[in-house]
Tab-separated table of N, CA, C and O in Angstrom:
chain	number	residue	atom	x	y	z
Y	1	UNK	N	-22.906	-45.938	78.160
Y	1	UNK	CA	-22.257	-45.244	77.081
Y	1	UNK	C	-23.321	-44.436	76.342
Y	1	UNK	O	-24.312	-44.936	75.809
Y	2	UNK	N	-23.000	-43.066	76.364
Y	2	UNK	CA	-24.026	-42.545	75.483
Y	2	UNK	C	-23.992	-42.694	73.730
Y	2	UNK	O	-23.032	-43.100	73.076
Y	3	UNK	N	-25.432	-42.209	73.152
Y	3	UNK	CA	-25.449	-42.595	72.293
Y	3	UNK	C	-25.160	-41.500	71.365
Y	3	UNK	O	-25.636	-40.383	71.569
Y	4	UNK	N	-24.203	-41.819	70.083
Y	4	UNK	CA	-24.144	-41.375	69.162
Y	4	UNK	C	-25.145	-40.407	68.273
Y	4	UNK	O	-26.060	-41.052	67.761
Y	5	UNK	N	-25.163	-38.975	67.978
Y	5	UNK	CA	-26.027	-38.584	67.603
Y	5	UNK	C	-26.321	-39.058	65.611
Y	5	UNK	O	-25.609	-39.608	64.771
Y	6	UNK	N	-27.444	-38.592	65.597
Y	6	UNK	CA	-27.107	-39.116	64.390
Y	6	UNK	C	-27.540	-37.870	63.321
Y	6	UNK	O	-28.367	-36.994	63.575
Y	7	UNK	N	-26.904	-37.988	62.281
Y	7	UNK	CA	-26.553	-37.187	61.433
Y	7	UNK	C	-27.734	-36.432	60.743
Y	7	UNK	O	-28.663	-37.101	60.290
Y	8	UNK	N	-27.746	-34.573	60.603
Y	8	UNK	CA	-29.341	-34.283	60.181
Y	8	UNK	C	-29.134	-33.952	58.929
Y	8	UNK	O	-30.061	-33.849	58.125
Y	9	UNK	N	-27.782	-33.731	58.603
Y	9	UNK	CA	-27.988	-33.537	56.909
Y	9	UNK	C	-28.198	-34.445	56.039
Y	9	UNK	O	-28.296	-35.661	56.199
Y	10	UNK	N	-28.281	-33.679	54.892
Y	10	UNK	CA	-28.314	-34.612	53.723
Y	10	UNK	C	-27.011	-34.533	53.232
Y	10	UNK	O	-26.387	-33.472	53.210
Y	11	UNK	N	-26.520	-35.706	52.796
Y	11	UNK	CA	-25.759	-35.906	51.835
Y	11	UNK	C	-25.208	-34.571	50.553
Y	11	UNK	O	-26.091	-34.100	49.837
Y	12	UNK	N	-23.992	-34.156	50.412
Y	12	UNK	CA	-24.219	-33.132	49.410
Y	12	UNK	C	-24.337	-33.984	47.826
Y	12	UNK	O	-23.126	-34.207	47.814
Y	13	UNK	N	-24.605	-34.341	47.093
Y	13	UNK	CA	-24.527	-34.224	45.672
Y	13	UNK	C	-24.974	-33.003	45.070
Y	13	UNK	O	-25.965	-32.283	45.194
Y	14	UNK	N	-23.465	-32.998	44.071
Y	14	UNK	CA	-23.680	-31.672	42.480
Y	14	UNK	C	-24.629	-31.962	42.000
Y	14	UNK	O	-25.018	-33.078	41.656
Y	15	UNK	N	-25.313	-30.563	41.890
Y	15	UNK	CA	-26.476	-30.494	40.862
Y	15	UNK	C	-25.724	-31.005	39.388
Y	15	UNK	O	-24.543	-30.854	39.076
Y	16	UNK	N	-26.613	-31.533	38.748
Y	16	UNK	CA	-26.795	-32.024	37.428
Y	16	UNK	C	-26.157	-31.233	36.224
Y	16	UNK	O	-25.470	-31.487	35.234
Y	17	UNK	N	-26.801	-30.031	36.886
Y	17	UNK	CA	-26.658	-28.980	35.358
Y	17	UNK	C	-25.540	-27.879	35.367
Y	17	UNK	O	-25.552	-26.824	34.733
Y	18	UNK	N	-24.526	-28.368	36.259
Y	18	UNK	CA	-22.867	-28.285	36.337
Y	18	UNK	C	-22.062	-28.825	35.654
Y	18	UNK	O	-21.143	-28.220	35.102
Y	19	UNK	N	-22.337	-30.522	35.537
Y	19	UNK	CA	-21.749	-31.611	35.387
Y	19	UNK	C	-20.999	-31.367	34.293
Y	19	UNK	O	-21.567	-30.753	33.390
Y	20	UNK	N	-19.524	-31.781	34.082
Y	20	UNK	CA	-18.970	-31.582	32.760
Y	20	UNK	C	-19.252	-32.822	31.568
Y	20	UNK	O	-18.646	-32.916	30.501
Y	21	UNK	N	-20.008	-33.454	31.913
Y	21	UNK	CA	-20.184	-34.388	31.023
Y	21	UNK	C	-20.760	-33.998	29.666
Y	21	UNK	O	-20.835	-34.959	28.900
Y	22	UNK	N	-21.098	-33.077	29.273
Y	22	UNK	CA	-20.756	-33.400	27.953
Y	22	UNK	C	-19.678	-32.825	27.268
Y	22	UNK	O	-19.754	-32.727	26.043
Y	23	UNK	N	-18.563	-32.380	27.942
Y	23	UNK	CA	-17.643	-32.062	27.519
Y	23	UNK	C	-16.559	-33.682	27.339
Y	23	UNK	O	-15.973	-33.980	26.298
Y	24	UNK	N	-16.537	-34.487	28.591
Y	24	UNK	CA	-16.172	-35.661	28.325
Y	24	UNK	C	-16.176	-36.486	27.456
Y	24	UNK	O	-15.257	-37.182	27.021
Y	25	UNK	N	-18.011	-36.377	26.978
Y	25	UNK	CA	-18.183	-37.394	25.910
Y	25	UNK	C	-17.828	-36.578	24.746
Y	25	UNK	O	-17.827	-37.199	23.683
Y	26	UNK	N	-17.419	-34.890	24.671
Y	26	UNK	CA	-17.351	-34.589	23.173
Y	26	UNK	C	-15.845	-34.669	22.661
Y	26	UNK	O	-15.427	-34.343	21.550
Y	27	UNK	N	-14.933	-35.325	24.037
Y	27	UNK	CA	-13.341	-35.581	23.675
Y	27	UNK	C	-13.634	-36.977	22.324
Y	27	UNK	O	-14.486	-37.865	22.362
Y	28	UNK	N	-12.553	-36.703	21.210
Y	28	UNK	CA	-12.704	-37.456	20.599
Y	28	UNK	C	-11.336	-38.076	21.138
Y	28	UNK	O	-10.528	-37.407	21.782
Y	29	UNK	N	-11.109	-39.784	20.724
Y	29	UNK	CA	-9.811	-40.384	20.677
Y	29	UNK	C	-8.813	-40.030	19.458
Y	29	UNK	O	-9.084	-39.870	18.267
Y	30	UNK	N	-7.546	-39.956	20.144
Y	30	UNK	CA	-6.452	-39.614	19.219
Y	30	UNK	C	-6.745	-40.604	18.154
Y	30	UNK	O	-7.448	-41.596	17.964
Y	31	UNK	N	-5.309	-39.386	17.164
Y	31	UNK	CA	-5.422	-40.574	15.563
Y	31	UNK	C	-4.640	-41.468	15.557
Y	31	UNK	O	-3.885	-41.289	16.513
Y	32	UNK	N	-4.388	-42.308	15.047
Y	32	UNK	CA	-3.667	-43.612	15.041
Y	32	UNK	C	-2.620	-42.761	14.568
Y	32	UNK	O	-1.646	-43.499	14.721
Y	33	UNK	N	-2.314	-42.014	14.236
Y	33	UNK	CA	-0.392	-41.528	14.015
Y	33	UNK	C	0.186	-40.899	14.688
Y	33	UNK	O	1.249	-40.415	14.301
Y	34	UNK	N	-0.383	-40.630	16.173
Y	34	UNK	CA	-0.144	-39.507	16.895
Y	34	UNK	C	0.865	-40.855	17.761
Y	34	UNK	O	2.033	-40.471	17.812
Y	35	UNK	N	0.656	-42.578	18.562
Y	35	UNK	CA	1.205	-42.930	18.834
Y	35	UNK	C	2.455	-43.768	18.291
Y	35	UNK	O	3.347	-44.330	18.927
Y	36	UNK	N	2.247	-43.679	16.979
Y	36	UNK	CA	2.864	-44.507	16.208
Y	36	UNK	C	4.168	-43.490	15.605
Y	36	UNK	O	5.259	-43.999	15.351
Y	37	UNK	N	3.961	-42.275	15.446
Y	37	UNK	CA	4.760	-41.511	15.904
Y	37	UNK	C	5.693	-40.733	16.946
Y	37	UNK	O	6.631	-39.946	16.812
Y	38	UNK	N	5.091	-41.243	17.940
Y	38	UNK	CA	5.514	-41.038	19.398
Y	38	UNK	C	7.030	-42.159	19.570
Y	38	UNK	O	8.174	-42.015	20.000
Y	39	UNK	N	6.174	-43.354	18.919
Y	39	UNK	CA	7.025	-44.641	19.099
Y	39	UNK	C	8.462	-44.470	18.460
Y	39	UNK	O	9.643	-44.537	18.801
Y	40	UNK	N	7.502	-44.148	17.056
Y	40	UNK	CA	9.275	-43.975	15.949
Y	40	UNK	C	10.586	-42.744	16.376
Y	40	UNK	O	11.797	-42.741	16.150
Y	41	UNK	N	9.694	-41.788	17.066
Y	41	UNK	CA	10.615	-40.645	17.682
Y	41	UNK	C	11.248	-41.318	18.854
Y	41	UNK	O	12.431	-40.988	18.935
Y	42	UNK	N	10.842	-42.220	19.873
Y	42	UNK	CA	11.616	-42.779	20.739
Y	42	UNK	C	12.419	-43.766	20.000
Y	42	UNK	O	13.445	-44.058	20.614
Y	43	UNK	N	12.299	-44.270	19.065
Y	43	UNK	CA	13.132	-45.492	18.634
Y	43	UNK	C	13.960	-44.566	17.705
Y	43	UNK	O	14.942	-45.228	17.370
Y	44	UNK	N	14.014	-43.316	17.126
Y	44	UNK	CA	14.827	-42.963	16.729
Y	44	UNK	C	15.841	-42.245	17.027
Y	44	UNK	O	16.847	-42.120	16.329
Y	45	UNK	N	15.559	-41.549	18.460
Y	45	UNK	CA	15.943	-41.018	19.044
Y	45	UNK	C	17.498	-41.648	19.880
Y	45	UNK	O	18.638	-41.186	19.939
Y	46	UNK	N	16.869	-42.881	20.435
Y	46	UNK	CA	17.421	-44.055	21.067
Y	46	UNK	C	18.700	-44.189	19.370
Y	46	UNK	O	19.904	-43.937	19.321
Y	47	UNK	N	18.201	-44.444	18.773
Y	47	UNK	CA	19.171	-45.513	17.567
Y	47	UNK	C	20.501	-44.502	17.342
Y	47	UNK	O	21.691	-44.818	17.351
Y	48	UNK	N	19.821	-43.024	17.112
Y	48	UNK	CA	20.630	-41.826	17.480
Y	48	UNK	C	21.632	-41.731	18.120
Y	48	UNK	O	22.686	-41.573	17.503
Y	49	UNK	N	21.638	-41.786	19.395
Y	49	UNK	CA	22.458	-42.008	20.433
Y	49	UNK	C	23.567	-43.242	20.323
Y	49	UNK	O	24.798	-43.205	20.340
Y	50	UNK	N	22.662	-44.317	20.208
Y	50	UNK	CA	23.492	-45.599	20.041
Y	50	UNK	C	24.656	-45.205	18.836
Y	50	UNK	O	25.859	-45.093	19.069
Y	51	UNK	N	24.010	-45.023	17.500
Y	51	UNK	CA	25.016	-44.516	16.921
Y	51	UNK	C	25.937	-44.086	17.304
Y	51	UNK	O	26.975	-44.748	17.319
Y	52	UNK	N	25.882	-42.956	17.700
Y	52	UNK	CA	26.569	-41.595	17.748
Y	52	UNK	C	27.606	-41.700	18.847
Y	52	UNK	O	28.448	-40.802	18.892
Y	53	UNK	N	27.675	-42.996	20.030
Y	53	UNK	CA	28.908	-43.444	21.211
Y	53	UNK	C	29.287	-44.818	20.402
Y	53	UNK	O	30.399	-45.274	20.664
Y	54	UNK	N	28.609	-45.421	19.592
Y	54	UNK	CA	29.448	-46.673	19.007
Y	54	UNK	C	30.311	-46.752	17.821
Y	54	UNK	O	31.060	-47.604	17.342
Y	55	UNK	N	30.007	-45.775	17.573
Y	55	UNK	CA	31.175	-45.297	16.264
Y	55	UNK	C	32.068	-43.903	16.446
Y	55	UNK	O	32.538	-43.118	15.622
Y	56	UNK	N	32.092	-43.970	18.371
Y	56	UNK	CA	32.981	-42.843	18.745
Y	56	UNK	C	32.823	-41.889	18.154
Y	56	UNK	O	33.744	-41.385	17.511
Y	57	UNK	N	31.655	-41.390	18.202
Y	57	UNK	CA	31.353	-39.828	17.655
Y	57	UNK	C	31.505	-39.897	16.350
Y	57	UNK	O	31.411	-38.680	16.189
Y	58	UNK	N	31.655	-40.281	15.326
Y	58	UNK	CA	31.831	-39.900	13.918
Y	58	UNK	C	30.778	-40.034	13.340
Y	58	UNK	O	30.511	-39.219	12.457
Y	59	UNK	N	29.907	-41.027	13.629
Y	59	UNK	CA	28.543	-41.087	13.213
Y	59	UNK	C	27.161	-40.487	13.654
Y	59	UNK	O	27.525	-40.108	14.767
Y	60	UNK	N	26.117	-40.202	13.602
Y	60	UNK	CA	25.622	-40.199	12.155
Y	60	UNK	C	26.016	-39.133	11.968
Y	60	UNK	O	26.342	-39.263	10.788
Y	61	UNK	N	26.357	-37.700	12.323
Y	61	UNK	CA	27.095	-36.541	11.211
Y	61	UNK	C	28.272	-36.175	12.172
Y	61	UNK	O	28.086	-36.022	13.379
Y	62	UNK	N	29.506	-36.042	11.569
Y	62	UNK	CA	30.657	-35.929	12.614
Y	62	UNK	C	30.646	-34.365	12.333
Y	62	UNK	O	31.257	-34.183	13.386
Y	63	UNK	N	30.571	-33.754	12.099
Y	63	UNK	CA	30.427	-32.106	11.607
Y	63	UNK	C	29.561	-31.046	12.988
Y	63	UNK	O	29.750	-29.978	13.571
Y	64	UNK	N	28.504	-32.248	12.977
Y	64	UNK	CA	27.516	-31.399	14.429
Y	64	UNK	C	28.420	-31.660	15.589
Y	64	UNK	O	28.403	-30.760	16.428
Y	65	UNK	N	29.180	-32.639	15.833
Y	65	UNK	CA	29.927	-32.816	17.447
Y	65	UNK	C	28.821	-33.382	18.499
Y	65	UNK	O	28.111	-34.383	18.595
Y	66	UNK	N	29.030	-32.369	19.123
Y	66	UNK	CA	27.991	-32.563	20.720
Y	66	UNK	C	26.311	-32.218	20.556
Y	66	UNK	O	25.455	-32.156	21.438
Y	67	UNK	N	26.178	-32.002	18.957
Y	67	UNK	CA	24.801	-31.407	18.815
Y	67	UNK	C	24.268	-32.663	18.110
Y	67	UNK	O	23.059	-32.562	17.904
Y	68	UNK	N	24.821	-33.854	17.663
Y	68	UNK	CA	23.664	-35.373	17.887
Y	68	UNK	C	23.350	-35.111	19.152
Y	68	UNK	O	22.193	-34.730	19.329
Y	69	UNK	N	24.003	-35.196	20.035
Y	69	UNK	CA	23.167	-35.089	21.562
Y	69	UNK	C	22.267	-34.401	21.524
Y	69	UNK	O	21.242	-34.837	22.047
Y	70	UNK	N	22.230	-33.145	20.953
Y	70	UNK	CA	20.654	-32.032	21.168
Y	70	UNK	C	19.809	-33.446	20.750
Y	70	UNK	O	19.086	-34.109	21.494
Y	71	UNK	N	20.159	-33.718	19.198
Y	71	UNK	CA	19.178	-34.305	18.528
Y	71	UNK	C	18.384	-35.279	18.799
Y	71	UNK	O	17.160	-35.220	18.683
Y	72	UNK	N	19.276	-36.634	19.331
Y	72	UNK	CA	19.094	-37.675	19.623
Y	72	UNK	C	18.192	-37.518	20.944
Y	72	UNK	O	17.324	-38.380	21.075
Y	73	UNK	N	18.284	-36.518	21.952
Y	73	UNK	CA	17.437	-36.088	23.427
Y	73	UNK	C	16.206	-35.350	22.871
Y	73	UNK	O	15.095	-35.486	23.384
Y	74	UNK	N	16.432	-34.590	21.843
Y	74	UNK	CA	15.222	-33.891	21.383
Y	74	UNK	C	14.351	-34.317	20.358
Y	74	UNK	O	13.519	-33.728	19.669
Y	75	UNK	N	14.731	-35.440	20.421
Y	75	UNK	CA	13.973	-36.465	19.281
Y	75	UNK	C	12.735	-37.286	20.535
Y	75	UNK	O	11.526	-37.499	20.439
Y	76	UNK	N	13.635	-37.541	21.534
Y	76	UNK	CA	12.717	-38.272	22.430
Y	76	UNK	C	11.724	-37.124	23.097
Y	76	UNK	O	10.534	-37.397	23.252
Y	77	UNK	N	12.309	-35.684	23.531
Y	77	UNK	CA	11.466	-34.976	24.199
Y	77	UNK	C	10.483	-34.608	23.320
Y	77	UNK	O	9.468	-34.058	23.747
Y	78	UNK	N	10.664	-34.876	21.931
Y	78	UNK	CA	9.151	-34.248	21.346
Y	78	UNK	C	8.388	-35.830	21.622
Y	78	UNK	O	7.195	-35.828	21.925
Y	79	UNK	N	8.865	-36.680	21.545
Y	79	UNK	CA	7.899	-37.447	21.691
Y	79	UNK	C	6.877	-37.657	23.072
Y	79	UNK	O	5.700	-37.991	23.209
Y	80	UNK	N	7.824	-37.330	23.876
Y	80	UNK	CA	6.874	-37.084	25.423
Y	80	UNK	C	5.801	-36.184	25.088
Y	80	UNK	O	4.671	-36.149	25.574
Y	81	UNK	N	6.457	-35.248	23.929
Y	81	UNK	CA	5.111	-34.135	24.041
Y	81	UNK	C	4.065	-34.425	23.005
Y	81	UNK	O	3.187	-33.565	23.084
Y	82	UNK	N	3.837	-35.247	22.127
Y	82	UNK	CA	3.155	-36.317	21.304
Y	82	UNK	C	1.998	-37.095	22.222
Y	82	UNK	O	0.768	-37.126	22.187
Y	83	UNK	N	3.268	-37.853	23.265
Y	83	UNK	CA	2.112	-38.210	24.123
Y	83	UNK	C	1.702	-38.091	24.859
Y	83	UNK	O	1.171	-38.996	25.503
Y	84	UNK	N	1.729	-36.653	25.233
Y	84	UNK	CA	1.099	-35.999	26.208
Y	84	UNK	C	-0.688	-35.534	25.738
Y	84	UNK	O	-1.699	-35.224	26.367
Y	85	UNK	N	-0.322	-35.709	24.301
Y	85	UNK	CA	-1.948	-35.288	23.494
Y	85	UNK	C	-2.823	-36.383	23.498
Y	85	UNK	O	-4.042	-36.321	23.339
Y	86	UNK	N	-2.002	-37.609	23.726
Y	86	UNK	CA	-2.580	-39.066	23.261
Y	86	UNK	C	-3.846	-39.291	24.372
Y	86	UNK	O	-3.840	-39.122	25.591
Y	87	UNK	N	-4.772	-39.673	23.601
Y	87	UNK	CA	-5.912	-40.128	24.786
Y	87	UNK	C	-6.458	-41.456	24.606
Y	87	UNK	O	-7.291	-41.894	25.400
């Protein structure tokens, strides 16, 4: 069986003075209200809804109709976008 040649390069490693690292370390961590707000928009969002099919539409404003639905869905989609910032 012949033999395997063996390999003449080197290895590639990135030069150093590419590296994004100090952009990494200059991310700061989110503020403590960015998830805690995220949370209350899903839990309000949610309570929204619940309302709004358990009291057969009359609640929480019977005047909007089908637009608690915007609300109650667009209460949660801002929150996806809340934590989309969260790090």
């Amino acid at each position: 069986m012949p033999k395997s040649q063996v390999r003449k390069k080197k290895v590639y490693t990135p030069p150093t003075d590419i590296r994004p690292a100090a952009a990494a370390a200059s991310r700061k961590p989110s503020p403590m209200w960015l998830p805690i707000s995220a949370v209350a928009l899903i839990v309000i969002g949610i309570a929204w809804l619940v309302v709004y099919y358990l009291s057969s539409q009359q609640y929480p404003v019977e005047s909007l109709r089908y637009w608690n639905l915007a609300i109650g869905f667009g209460c949660m989609v801002a929150s996806l976008g809340l934590l989309s910032r969260w790090r």
